[in-house]
Tab-separated table of C-alpha atoms in Angstrom:
chain	number	residue	atom	x	y	z
A	14	MET	CA	-18.182	16.066	-10.394
A	15	LYS	CA	-15.349	14.156	-9.166
A	16	ARG	CA	-15.365	11.326	-7.268
A	17	ASP	CA	-14.588	10.964	-3.444
A	18	THR	CA	-13.627	6.668	-3.834
A	19	ILE	CA	-11.163	5.817	-6.078
A	20	LEU	CA	-12.908	3.455	-8.855
A	21	MET	CA	-10.645	0.881	-10.225
A	22	GLY	CA	-12.151	-1.781	-13.024
A	23	ALA	CA	-10.137	-5.579	-13.039
A	24	ALA	CA	-11.190	-8.214	-15.650
A	25	ASN	CA	-13.249	-10.896	-14.395
A	26	PHE	CA	-11.033	-13.727	-15.238
A	27	GLY	CA	-13.190	-16.032	-12.633
A	28	PRO	CA	-13.753	-16.399	-8.906
A	29	GLY	CA	-10.157	-15.639	-7.941
A	30	ALA	CA	-11.179	-12.075	-9.491
A	31	VAL	CA	-13.139	-11.703	-6.784
A	32	THR	CA	-11.115	-12.846	-3.693
A	33	ILE	CA	-8.026	-10.505	-5.002
A	34	TRP	CA	-9.354	-7.296	-5.255
A	35	ASP	CA	-11.856	-7.906	-1.993
A	36	GLY	CA	-8.817	-8.603	-0.036
A	37	PHE	CA	-7.225	-5.278	-1.185
A	38	ARG	CA	-10.281	-4.104	-1.095
A	39	ALA	CA	-10.405	-4.480	2.987
A	40	TRP	CA	-7.215	-3.880	3.042
A	41	PHE	CA	-7.111	-0.311	1.040
A	42	ASN	CA	-9.998	0.591	3.855
A	43	LYS	CA	-8.440	0.144	6.311
A	44	LYS	CA	-5.213	2.228	5.726
A	45	GLY	CA	-8.181	5.461	4.972
A	46	LEU	CA	-8.048	4.766	1.525
A	47	PRO	CA	-12.024	4.942	-0.218
A	48	PHE	CA	-11.540	2.086	-3.303
A	49	GLU	CA	-14.049	0.501	-4.599
A	50	TYR	CA	-13.324	-2.191	-7.746
A	51	ILE	CA	-15.990	-3.616	-11.294
A	52	LEU	CA	-15.151	-6.390	-12.547
A	53	TYR	CA	-15.759	-6.377	-17.034
A	54	ASN	CA	-16.359	-9.871	-18.905
A	55	THR	CA	-14.149	-8.521	-21.426
A	56	TYR	CA	-11.076	-6.001	-21.716
A	57	ASP	CA	-13.018	-3.874	-24.519
A	58	ARG	CA	-16.057	-2.391	-22.305
A	59	GLN	CA	-13.258	-2.181	-19.793
A	60	ILE	CA	-11.171	0.135	-21.625
A	61	SER	CA	-13.853	1.799	-22.838
A	62	GLU	CA	-15.012	2.738	-19.208
A	63	LEU	CA	-12.005	4.146	-18.323
A	64	LEU	CA	-11.728	6.505	-21.222
A	65	LEU	CA	-15.336	7.846	-20.626
A	66	GLY	CA	-14.106	8.654	-17.478
A	67	HIS	CA	-16.470	6.083	-15.491
A	68	ILE	CA	-13.557	4.552	-13.806
A	69	ASP	CA	-10.112	6.208	-12.181
A	70	VAL	CA	-7.788	3.083	-12.875
A	71	ALA	CA	-7.935	-0.224	-14.967
A	72	TRP	CA	-5.973	-3.280	-13.944
A	73	ASN	CA	-4.074	-3.747	-18.022
A	74	ASP	CA	-2.942	-5.888	-20.120
A	75	PRO	CA	-0.363	-5.103	-22.344
A	76	GLY	CA	-2.838	-5.006	-25.256
A	77	GLY	CA	-5.192	-3.434	-23.073
A	78	TRP	CA	-2.359	-0.259	-22.196
A	79	ILE	CA	-2.206	-0.218	-25.627
A	80	HIS	CA	-5.007	0.368	-26.840
A	81	THR	CA	-6.227	2.755	-23.742
A	82	GLN	CA	-2.664	4.425	-23.715
A	83	ARG	CA	-3.296	5.175	-28.019
A	84	THR	CA	-7.353	6.089	-28.105
A	85	ALA	CA	-6.204	8.499	-25.268
A	86	GLU	CA	-3.672	10.148	-27.632
A	87	LYS	CA	-6.157	10.837	-30.319
A	88	GLU	CA	-8.227	12.720	-27.748
A	89	GLY	CA	-5.048	14.662	-26.958
A	90	ARG	CA	-4.749	12.622	-23.175
A	91	LYS	CA	-2.424	10.993	-21.790
A	92	ALA	CA	-2.756	7.544	-20.202
A	93	GLU	CA	-0.878	7.272	-17.243
A	94	ALA	CA	1.232	3.448	-15.866
A	95	LEU	CA	1.048	3.934	-12.489
A	96	ILE	CA	2.668	0.248	-10.768
A	97	MET	CA	3.040	-3.229	-11.921
A	98	ARG	CA	3.896	-6.532	-10.652
A	99	ASP	CA	7.545	-7.718	-9.932
A	100	ALA	CA	6.391	-10.715	-12.540
A	101	ASP	CA	5.362	-7.964	-14.667
A	102	PHE	CA	8.728	-7.042	-15.819
A	103	ASP	CA	10.783	-8.818	-18.818
A	104	VAL	CA	8.726	-11.010	-20.156
A	105	ALA	CA	9.102	-13.110	-23.364
A	106	SER	CA	6.723	-15.273	-25.597
A	107	VAL	CA	8.568	-18.081	-27.900
A	108	LEU	CA	7.919	-19.820	-31.109
A	109	ALA	CA	8.247	-23.231	-29.804
A	110	VAL	CA	8.782	-26.572	-31.764
A	111	ARG	CA	9.111	-30.330	-31.659
A	112	SER	CA	11.923	-31.557	-29.754
A	113	ASP	CA	12.848	-33.237	-33.051
A	114	SER	CA	12.338	-31.134	-36.051
A	115	LYS	CA	14.722	-30.034	-38.562
A	116	PHE	CA	14.153	-26.372	-38.253
A	117	GLN	CA	17.029	-24.238	-35.886
A	118	SER	CA	15.518	-20.936	-36.827
A	119	LEU	CA	13.411	-18.233	-37.532
A	120	ALA	CA	14.266	-18.247	-41.520
A	121	ASP	CA	14.424	-22.218	-41.495
A	122	LEU	CA	10.060	-22.045	-40.969
A	123	LYS	CA	10.019	-20.773	-44.961
A	124	GLY	CA	6.161	-22.952	-45.464
A	125	ALA	CA	6.072	-24.213	-42.557
A	126	THR	CA	3.336	-23.804	-40.539
A	127	ILE	CA	2.915	-21.754	-37.877
A	128	ALA	CA	-0.008	-22.259	-34.937
A	129	VAL	CA	-0.919	-18.897	-32.772
A	130	GLY	CA	-3.810	-17.987	-30.418
A	131	ASN	CA	-6.549	-15.567	-30.510
A	132	SER	CA	-5.888	-12.851	-33.523
A	133	ASN	CA	-5.636	-10.477	-31.225
A	134	SER	CA	-2.999	-11.881	-28.254
A	135	VAL	CA	-0.440	-10.185	-27.790
A	136	GLU	CA	1.618	-13.091	-26.702
A	137	SER	CA	0.593	-15.768	-28.688
A	138	THR	CA	0.030	-13.949	-31.942
A	139	MET	CA	1.092	-10.943	-32.465
A	140	LEU	CA	4.639	-10.554	-31.546
A	141	PRO	CA	5.646	-14.045	-32.276
A	142	VAL	CA	4.014	-12.983	-35.555
A	143	PHE	CA	6.344	-9.676	-35.565
A	144	ALA	CA	9.613	-12.116	-34.690
A	145	MET	CA	8.808	-14.078	-37.818
A	146	LYS	CA	8.236	-10.667	-39.831
A	147	GLU	CA	11.768	-9.826	-38.411
A	148	ALA	CA	13.404	-12.775	-39.341
A	149	GLY	CA	12.228	-11.626	-42.922
A	150	LEU	CA	9.270	-13.652	-43.869
A	151	GLU	CA	5.115	-13.334	-43.908
A	152	PRO	CA	2.036	-15.038	-43.090
A	153	GLY	CA	0.689	-15.573	-46.536
A	154	ARG	CA	3.387	-15.151	-48.795
A	155	ASP	CA	5.966	-17.142	-46.808
A	156	TYR	CA	4.524	-19.525	-44.192
A	157	LYS	CA	0.603	-20.902	-43.521
A	158	LEU	CA	-1.177	-19.034	-40.497
A	159	LEU	CA	-3.141	-20.904	-38.021
A	160	VAL	CA	-5.392	-19.435	-36.038
A	161	TYR	CA	-6.924	-21.001	-32.973
A	162	GLY	CA	-9.917	-19.774	-31.312
A	163	SER	CA	-11.814	-16.255	-32.033
A	164	SER	CA	-11.757	-12.549	-30.744
A	165	GLY	CA	-15.602	-12.486	-31.956
A	166	ASN	CA	-16.720	-12.331	-28.315
A	167	GLY	CA	-13.975	-9.571	-27.473
A	168	TYR	CA	-10.545	-8.985	-25.993
A	169	LEU	CA	-10.538	-11.919	-23.643
A	170	PRO	CA	-6.815	-12.590	-22.597
A	171	TRP	CA	-7.022	-14.539	-19.742
A	172	ILE	CA	-9.152	-17.507	-21.786
A	173	MET	CA	-6.668	-19.254	-23.549
A	174	ASP	CA	-7.933	-21.876	-25.130
A	175	GLY	CA	-6.554	-20.975	-28.437
A	176	GLU	CA	-3.286	-20.814	-27.584
A	177	VAL	CA	-3.644	-24.998	-26.142
A	178	ALA	CA	-4.559	-25.491	-29.002
A	179	ALA	CA	-1.916	-24.263	-31.287
A	180	ALA	CA	0.261	-25.749	-28.569
A	181	LYS	CA	-1.480	-28.948	-28.737
A	182	ALA	CA	-1.236	-28.599	-33.132
A	183	VAL	CA	2.171	-28.672	-32.619
A	184	ALA	CA	2.772	-31.730	-30.705
A	185	GLU	CA	-0.110	-33.800	-32.162
A	186	GLY	CA	2.082	-32.696	-36.414
A	187	LYS	CA	-1.005	-30.767	-37.376
A	188	ALA	CA	1.468	-27.495	-37.508
A	189	ASP	CA	5.717	-27.449	-37.495
A	190	ALA	CA	5.394	-24.209	-34.474
A	191	ALA	CA	3.376	-22.268	-32.086
A	192	GLY	CA	3.245	-19.253	-30.431
A	193	LEU	CA	2.941	-19.123	-27.276
A	194	SER	CA	3.826	-16.438	-24.247
A	195	GLU	CA	6.735	-18.251	-22.341
A	196	ALA	CA	4.918	-18.313	-18.760
A	197	ASN	CA	2.404	-20.898	-21.233
A	198	TYR	CA	5.056	-22.575	-22.699
A	199	GLN	CA	6.225	-23.815	-19.028
A	200	GLY	CA	3.070	-24.404	-17.866
A	201	PHE	CA	1.897	-26.131	-20.717
A	202	GLY	CA	4.901	-29.094	-20.262
A	203	ASN	CA	3.790	-29.006	-16.557
A	204	ASP	CA	0.637	-29.836	-16.644
A	205	GLY	CA	0.261	-32.273	-19.364
A	206	THR	CA	-0.897	-30.388	-22.612
A	207	PHE	CA	2.411	-31.705	-23.981
A	208	SER	CA	5.109	-33.938	-22.850
A	209	ALA	CA	8.016	-31.043	-22.070
A	210	ASN	CA	10.417	-33.153	-23.311
A	211	ASP	CA	8.887	-33.428	-26.770
A	212	MET	CA	8.778	-29.784	-27.311
A	213	ARG	CA	11.832	-27.081	-27.351
A	214	VAL	CA	12.248	-23.095	-27.452
A	215	LEU	CA	13.365	-22.478	-31.438
A	216	GLU	CA	13.690	-18.913	-30.781
A	217	TYR	CA	12.643	-16.176	-27.904
A	218	THR	CA	10.835	-12.643	-28.893
A	219	PRO	CA	12.352	-9.556	-27.441
A	220	LYS	CA	11.560	-8.956	-23.586
A	221	TYR	CA	8.257	-7.188	-22.719
A	222	ASP	CA	6.472	-5.678	-20.049
A	223	HIS	CA	3.169	-7.560	-19.431
A	224	CYS	CA	-0.113	-6.163	-17.154
A	225	ASN	CA	-0.150	-2.379	-15.259
A	226	LEU	CA	-2.030	-0.498	-12.951
A	227	THR	CA	-3.738	2.901	-15.559
A	228	TYR	CA	-4.766	5.667	-15.021
A	229	LEU	CA	-6.175	8.011	-17.112
A	230	GLU	CA	-7.794	11.687	-15.618
A	231	SER	CA	-11.253	12.954	-16.597
A	232	PRO	CA	-14.062	15.823	-14.942
A	233	ASN	CA	-15.239	12.643	-12.688
A	234	SER	CA	-12.200	11.310	-11.726
A	235	ALA	CA	-11.250	11.082	-7.605
A	236	PRO	CA	-8.421	14.016	-6.906
A	237	ARG	CA	-4.846	13.197	-7.914
A	238	GLU	CA	-4.186	13.048	-3.809
A	239	LEU	CA	-6.579	9.766	-3.665
A	240	ILE	CA	-4.580	8.475	-6.841
A	241	ASP	CA	-1.178	9.015	-5.590
A	242	ARG	CA	-2.239	7.783	-1.867
A	243	MET	CA	-3.401	4.454	-3.500
A	244	THR	CA	-0.099	3.786	-5.554
A	245	GLU	CA	2.050	4.406	-2.101
A	246	LEU	CA	-0.078	2.018	-0.334
A	247	PHE	CA	0.060	-0.703	-3.556
A	248	LEU	CA	4.205	0.008	-2.999
A	249	GLU	CA	4.180	-0.450	0.389
A	250	MET	CA	1.988	-3.850	0.596
A	251	SER	CA	3.977	-6.542	1.522
A	252	TYR	CA	3.751	-10.660	0.452
A	253	ASN	CA	5.307	-11.294	4.113
A	254	ASP	CA	1.442	-9.584	5.726
A	255	PRO	CA	-0.072	-12.640	6.600
A	256	GLU	CA	-3.280	-10.391	5.787
A	257	LEU	CA	-2.084	-10.099	2.111
A	258	GLN	CA	-0.560	-12.859	1.366
A	259	PRO	CA	-3.252	-14.947	0.241
A	260	PHE	CA	-4.494	-12.104	-2.094
A	261	MET	CA	-0.948	-11.076	-3.923
A	262	GLU	CA	-0.457	-15.036	-4.643
A	263	LEU	CA	-3.815	-15.410	-6.234
A	264	GLU	CA	-2.786	-11.889	-8.306
A	265	TYR	CA	0.997	-13.653	-8.541
A	266	VAL	CA	2.755	-10.992	-7.333
A	267	LYS	CA	5.173	-10.735	-4.461
A	268	GLN	CA	6.348	-6.890	-5.264
A	269	TRP	CA	4.313	-4.160	-6.221
A	270	LYS	CA	6.760	-1.539	-8.625
A	271	PRO	CA	6.487	1.520	-10.462
A	272	ALA	CA	5.222	1.012	-13.776
A	273	ARG	CA	7.529	1.731	-16.728
A	274	THR	CA	6.476	2.167	-20.279
A	275	THR	CA	9.592	2.032	-21.936
A	276	HIS	CA	9.779	-1.724	-22.272
A	277	TYR	CA	6.442	-1.993	-24.591
A	278	GLU	CA	7.499	-1.298	-27.647
A	279	SER	CA	7.804	-3.863	-29.405
A	280	ILE	CA	4.033	-4.649	-28.488
A	281	ASP	CA	3.983	-0.859	-29.822
A	282	ARG	CA	5.283	-2.616	-33.405
A	283	ALA	CA	3.939	-6.232	-33.688
A	284	TRP	CA	0.511	-3.950	-33.069
A	285	ASP	CA	0.538	-1.701	-36.107
A	286	PHE	CA	2.206	-4.701	-38.305
A	287	THR	CA	-0.681	-6.877	-37.301
A	288	GLU	CA	-3.050	-3.880	-38.075
A	289	SER	CA	-1.470	-4.232	-41.461
A	290	LEU	CA	-2.367	-8.173	-42.360
A	291	ALA	CA	-5.093	-8.643	-44.405
A	292	ARG	CA	-8.098	-9.845	-42.730
A	293	ASP	CA	-8.431	-13.388	-44.480
A	294	ILE	CA	-5.257	-14.540	-42.975
A	295	LEU	CA	-6.256	-13.644	-38.773
A	296	LYS	CA	-9.082	-15.461	-39.508
A	297	PRO	CA	-9.787	-18.539	-37.423
A	298	ALA	CA	-8.246	-21.881	-38.499
A	299	VAL	CA	-11.467	-23.384	-36.752
């Protein structure tokens, strides 16, 4: 039986998640849209619930999108990206080194030690490691890979302990370079994780897109007209609306935009390469 209320899944990254989606839910309901949400402690569960048809849409990070899209395709179904934040377009990851290091290009990192975050992190592991491959260097063969953090508790990209440890490893001289998201590289320099003057970007990865609201039709899905109305309302949200601004600010969005899927290609390729690596190469260092 089809649902008469849209049910959305999102990551339970902390108390802010409740504030954000309670606020958006109230606004949607005032606009006449029946909308509810569920928070999940891991993306693994959220992805599974979407594939099973237990929810209509899911707010996915890039890894969640790739996993959903690929699994749906194997089942003869098609996942659809509906909307994205303005902040989700054209982001990048970096390979960062100490400011006084001798390295001038990725090729110079042959024989070096590279620190990354969790093995299943798109931003701090998959894309930087793939950038190294594109430069002709593979982990275990051409350089040592230090993986900080564990993926044993599931896919939890909002937990940045591994990425923080990777950045500190370079700052403290335990590694030569670190794979980081560009946003976290800038944030770590501002919050004191490392001194901004002591680090520099050696290389940026190709630009890619980040989160999207993913829809996957199922026998239980809310009617398509409700999904379309929800999409319209997201796109109508204004950061200048005092009712919405606090929640949009928490969600790091100033404008919602129609989603695109053309800029996930580099993640697709990095995903394939990471999956091809021997398991011991991605074993956590700590």
